[in-house]
Short mmCIF file of N, CA and C in Angstrom, two decimals:
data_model
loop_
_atom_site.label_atom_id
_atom_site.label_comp_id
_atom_site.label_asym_id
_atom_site.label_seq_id
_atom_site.Cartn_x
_atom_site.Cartn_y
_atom_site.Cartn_z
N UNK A 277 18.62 158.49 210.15
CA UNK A 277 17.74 158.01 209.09
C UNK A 277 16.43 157.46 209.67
N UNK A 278 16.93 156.60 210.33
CA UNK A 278 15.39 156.19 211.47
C UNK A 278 14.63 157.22 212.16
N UNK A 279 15.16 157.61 212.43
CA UNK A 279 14.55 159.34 213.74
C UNK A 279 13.55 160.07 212.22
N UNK A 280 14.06 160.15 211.51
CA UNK A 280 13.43 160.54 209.96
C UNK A 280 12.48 159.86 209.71
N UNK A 281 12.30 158.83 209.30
CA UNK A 281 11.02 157.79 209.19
C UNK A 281 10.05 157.87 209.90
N UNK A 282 10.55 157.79 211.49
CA UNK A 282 9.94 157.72 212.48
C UNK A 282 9.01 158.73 212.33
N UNK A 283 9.38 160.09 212.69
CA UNK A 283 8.57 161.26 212.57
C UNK A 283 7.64 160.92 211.08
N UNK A 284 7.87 160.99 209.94
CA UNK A 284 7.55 160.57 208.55
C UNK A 284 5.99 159.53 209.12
N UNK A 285 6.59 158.45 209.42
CA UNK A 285 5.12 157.61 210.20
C UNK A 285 4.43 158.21 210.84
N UNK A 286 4.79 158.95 211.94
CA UNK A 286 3.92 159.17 213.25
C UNK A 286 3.19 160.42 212.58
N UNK A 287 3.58 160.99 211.51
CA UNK A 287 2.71 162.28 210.81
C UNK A 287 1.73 161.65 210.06
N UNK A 288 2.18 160.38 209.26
CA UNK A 288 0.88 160.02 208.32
C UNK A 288 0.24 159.22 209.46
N UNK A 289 0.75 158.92 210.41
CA UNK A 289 -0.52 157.92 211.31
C UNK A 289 -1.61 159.43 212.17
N UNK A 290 -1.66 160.27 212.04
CA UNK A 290 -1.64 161.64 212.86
C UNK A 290 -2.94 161.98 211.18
N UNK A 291 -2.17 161.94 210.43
CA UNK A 291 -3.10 162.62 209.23
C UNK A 291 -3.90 161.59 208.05
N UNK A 292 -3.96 159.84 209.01
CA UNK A 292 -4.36 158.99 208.58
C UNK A 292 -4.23 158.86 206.84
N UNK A 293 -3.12 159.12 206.80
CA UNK A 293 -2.50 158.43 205.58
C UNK A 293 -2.21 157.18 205.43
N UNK A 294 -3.46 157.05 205.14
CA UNK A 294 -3.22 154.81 205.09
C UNK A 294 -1.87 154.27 204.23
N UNK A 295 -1.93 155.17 202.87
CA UNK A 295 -0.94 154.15 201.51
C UNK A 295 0.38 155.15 202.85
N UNK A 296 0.79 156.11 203.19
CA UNK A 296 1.38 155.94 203.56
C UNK A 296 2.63 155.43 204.80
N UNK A 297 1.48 155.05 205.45
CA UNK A 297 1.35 154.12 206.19
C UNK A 297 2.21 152.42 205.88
N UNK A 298 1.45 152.04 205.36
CA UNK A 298 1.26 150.92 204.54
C UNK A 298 2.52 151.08 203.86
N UNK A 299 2.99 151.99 203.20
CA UNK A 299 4.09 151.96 202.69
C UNK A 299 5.54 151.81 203.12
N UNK A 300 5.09 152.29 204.51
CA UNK A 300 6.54 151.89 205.25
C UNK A 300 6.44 150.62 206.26
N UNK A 301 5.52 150.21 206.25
CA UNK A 301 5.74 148.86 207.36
C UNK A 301 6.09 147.56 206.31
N UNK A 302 6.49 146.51 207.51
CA UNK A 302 7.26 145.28 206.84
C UNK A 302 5.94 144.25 206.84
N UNK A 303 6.26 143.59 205.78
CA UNK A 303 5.01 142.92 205.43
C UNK A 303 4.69 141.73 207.06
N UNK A 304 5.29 141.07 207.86
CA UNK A 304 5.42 140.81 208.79
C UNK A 304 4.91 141.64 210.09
N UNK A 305 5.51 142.71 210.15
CA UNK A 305 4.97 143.84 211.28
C UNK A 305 3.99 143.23 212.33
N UNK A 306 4.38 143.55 213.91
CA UNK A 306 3.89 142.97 215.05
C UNK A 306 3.62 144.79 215.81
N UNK A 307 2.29 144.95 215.89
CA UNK A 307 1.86 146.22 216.66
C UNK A 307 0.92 145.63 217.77
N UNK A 308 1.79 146.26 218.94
CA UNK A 308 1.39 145.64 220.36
C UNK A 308 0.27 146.94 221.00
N UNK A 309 -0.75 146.85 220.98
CA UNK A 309 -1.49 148.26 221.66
C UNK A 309 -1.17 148.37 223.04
N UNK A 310 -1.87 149.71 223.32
CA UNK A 310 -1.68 149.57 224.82
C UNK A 310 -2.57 149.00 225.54
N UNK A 311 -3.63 147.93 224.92
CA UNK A 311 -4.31 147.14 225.99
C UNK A 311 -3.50 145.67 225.88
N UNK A 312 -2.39 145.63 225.52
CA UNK A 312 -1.56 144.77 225.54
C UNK A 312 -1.89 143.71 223.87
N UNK A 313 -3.28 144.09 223.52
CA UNK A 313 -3.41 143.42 222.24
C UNK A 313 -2.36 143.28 221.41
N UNK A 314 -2.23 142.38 220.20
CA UNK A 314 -1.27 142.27 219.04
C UNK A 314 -2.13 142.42 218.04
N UNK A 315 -1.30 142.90 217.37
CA UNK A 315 -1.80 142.58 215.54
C UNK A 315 -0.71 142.41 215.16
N UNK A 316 -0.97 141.02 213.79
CA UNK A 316 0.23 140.50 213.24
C UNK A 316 -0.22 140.47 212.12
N UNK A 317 0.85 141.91 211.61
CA UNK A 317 0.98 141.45 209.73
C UNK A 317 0.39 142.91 209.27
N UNK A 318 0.92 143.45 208.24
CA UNK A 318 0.74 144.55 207.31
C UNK A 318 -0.85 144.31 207.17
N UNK A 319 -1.04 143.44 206.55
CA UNK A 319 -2.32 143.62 206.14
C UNK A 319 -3.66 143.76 207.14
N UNK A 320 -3.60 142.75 208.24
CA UNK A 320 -4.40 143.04 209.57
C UNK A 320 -4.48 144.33 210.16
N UNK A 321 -2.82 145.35 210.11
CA UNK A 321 -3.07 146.24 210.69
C UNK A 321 -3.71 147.25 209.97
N UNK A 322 -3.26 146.83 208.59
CA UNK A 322 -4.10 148.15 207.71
C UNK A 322 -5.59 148.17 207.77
N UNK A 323 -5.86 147.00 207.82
CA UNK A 323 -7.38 146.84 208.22
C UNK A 323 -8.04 147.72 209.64
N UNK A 324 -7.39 147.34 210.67
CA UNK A 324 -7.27 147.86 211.60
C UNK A 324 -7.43 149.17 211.82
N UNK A 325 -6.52 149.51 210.90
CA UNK A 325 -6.52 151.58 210.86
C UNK A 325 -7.33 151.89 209.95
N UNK A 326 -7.95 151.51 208.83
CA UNK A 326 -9.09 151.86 208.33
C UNK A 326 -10.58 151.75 208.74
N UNK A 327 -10.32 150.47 209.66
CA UNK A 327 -11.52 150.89 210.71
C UNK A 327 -11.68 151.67 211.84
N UNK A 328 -10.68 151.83 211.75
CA UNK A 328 -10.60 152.76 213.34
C UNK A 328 -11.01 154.53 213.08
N UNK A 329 -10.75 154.66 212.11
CA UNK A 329 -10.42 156.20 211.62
C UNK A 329 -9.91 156.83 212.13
N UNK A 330 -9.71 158.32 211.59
CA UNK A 330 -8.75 159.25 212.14
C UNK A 330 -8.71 159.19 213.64
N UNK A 331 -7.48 159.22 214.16
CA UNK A 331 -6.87 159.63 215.51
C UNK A 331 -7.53 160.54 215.89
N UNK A 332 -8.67 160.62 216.88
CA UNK A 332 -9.42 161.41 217.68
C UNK A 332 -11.00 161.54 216.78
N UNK A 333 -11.16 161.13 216.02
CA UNK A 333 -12.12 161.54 215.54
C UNK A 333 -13.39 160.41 215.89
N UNK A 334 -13.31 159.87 217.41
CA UNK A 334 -14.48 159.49 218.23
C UNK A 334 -14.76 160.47 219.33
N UNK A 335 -13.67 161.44 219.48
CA UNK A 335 -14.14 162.14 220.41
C UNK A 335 -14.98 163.58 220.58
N UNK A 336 -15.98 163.31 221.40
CA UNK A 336 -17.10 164.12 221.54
C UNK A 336 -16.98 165.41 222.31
N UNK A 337 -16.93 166.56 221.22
CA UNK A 337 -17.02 167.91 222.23
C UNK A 337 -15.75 168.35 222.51
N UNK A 338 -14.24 167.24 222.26
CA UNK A 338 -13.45 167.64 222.10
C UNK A 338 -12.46 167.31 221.26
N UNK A 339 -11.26 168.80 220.86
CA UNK A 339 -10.16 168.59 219.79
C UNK A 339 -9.38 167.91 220.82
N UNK A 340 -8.10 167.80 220.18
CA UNK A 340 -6.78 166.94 220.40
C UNK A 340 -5.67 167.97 219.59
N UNK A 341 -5.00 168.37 219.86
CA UNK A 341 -3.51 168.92 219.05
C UNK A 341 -2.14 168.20 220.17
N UNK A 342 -1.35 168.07 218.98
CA UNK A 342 -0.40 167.39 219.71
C UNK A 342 1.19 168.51 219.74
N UNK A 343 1.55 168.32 220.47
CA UNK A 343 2.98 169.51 220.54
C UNK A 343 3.96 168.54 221.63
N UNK A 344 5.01 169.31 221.25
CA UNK A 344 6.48 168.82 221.87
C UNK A 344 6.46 167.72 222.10
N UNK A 345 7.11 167.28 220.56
CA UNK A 345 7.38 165.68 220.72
C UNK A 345 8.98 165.98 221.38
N UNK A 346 9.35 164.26 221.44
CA UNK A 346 10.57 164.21 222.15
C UNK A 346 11.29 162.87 221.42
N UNK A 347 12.42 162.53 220.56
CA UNK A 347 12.48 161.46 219.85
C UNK A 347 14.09 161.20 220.61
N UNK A 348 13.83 159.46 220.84
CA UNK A 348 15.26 158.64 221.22
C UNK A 348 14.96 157.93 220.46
N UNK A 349 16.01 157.64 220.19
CA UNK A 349 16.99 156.83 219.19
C UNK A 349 17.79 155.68 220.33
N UNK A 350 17.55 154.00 219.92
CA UNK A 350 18.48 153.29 220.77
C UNK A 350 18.47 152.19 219.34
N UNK A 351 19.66 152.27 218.96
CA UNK A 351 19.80 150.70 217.84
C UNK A 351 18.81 151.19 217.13
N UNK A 352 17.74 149.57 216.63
CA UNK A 352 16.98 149.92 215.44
C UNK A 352 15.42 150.72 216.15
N UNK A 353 15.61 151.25 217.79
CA UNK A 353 14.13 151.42 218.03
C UNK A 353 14.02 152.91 218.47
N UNK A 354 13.06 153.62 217.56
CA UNK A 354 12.64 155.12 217.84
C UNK A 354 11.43 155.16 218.94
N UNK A 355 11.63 155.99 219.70
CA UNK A 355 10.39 156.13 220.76
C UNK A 355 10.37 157.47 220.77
N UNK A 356 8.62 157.85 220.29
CA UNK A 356 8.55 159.34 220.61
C UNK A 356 7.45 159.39 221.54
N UNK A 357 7.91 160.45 222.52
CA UNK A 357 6.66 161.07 222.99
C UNK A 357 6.00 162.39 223.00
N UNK A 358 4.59 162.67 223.26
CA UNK A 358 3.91 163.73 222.19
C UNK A 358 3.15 163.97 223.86
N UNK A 359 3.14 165.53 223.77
CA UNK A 359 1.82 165.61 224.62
C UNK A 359 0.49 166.39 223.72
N UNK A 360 -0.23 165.33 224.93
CA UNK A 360 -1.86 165.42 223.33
C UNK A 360 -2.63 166.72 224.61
N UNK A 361 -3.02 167.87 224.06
CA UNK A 361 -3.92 168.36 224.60
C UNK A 361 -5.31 168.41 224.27
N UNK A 362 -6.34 168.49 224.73
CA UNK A 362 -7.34 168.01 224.66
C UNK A 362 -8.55 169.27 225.38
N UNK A 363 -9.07 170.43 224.23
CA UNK A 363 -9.68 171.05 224.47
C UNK A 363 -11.22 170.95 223.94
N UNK A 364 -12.05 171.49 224.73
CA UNK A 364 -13.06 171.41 224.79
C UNK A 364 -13.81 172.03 223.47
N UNK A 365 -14.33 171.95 222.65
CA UNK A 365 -14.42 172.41 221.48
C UNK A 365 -15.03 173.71 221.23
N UNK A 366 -16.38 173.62 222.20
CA UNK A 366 -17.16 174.67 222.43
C UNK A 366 -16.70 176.24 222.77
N UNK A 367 -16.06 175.81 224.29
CA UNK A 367 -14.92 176.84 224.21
C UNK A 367 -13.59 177.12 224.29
N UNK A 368 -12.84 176.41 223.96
CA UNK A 368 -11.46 176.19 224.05
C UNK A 368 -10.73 176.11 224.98
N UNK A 369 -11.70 175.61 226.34
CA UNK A 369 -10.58 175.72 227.09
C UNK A 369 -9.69 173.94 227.42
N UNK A 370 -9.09 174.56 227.99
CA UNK A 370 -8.33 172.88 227.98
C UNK A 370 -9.34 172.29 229.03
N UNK A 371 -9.25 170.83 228.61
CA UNK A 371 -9.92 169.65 229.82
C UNK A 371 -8.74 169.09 229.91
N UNK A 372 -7.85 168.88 229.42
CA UNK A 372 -6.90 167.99 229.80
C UNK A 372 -5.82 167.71 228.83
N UNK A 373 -4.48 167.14 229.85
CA UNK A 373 -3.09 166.86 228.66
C UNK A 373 -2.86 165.80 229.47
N UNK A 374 -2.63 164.75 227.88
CA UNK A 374 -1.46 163.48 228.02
C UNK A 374 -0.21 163.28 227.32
N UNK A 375 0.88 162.62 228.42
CA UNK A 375 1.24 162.20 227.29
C UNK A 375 1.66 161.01 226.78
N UNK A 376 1.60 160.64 225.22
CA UNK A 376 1.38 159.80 224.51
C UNK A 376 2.88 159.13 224.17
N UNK A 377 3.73 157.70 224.20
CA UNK A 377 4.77 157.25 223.73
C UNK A 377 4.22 156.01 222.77
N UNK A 378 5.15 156.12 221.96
CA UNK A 378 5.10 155.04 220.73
C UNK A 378 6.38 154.39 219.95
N UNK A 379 6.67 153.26 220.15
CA UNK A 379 8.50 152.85 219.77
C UNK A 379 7.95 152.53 218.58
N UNK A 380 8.62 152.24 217.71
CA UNK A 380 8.93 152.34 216.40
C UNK A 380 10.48 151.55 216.11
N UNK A 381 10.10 149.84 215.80
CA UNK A 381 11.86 149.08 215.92
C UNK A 381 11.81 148.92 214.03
N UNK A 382 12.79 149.43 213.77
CA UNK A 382 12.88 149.40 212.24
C UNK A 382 14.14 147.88 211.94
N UNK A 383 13.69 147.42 210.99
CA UNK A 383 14.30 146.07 210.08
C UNK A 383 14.64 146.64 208.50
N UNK A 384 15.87 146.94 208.40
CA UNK A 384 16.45 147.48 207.35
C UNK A 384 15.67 148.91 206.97
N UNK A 385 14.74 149.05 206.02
CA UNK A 385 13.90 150.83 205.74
C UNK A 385 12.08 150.48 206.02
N UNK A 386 11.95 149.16 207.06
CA UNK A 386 10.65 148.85 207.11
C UNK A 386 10.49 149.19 209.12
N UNK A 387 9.30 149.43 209.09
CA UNK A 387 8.99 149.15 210.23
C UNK A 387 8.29 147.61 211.07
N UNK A 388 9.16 147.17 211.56
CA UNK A 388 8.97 145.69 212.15
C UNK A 388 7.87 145.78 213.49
N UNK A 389 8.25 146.86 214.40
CA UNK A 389 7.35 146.43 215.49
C UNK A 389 7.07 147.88 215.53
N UNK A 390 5.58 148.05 216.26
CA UNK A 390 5.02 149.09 216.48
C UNK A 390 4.67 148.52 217.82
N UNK A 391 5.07 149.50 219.19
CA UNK A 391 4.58 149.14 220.53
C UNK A 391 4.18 150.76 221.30
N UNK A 392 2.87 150.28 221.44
CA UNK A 392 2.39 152.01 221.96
C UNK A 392 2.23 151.56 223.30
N UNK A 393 2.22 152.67 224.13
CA UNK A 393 2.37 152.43 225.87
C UNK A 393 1.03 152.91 226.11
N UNK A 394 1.04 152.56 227.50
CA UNK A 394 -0.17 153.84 228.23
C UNK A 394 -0.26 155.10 228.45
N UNK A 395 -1.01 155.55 228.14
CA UNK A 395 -0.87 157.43 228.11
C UNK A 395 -0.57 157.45 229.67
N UNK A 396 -0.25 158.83 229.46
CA UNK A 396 -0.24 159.27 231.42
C UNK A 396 -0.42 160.34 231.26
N UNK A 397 -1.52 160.91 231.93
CA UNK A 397 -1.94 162.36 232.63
C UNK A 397 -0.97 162.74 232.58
N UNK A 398 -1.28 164.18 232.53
CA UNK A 398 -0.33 165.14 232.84
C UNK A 398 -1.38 166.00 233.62
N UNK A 399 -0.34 166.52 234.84
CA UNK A 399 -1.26 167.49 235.74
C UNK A 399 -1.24 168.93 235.63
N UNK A 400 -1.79 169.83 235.70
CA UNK A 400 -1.98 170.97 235.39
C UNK A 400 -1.38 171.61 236.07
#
């Protein structure tokens, strides 16, 4: 059921679906970035992701597609990881792949903590 959600989130956070977003976190919710920052609380973070805008859409000259996720399941916490490739727009060729992890600890059908890691290269 969680592994379900999980994916369910990580698609509307991917296709910046704010309400649905918003719809599954716990009004409480603690999202730890990977510069170690916090945000505390539904409402801060929604703020947060409406300023931020779409996932990749600061980056210059190049796309982002994401493929072969990988989902564990431990108790209430989902962790997926995604590798993001990252082509050059102009001409498609790749500049580069990471990859991306993100836990996901669920509190009954809400999401309680959001903790994203540091990307890591991937080498060619």
């Amino acid at each position: 059921m969680e592994e379900d959600a999980a994916v369910r989130f990580l698609e509307a956070f991917n296709a910046h679906d704010l309400a649905a977003i918003e719809a599954m976190l716990a009004p409480d919710v603690r999202c730890v970035l990977r510069s170690g920052a916090t945000i505390e609380g539904r409402d801060a973070l929604m703020s947060a992701l409406a300023a931020e805008g779409r996932p990749g859409s600061k980056l210059d000259e190049l796309t982002v597609s994401v493929a072969g996720r990988t989902i564990e399941v431990v108790d209430d916490t989902v962790t997926s990881t995604v590798r993001r490739d990252y082509h050059w727009e102009e001409s498609g060729e790749l500049s580069h792949s990471m990859l991306a992890r993100t836990s996901l600890t669920f509190r009954a059908d809400e999401i309680a903590v959001i903790e994203e890691f540091a990307a890591e290269r991937v080498e060619s």
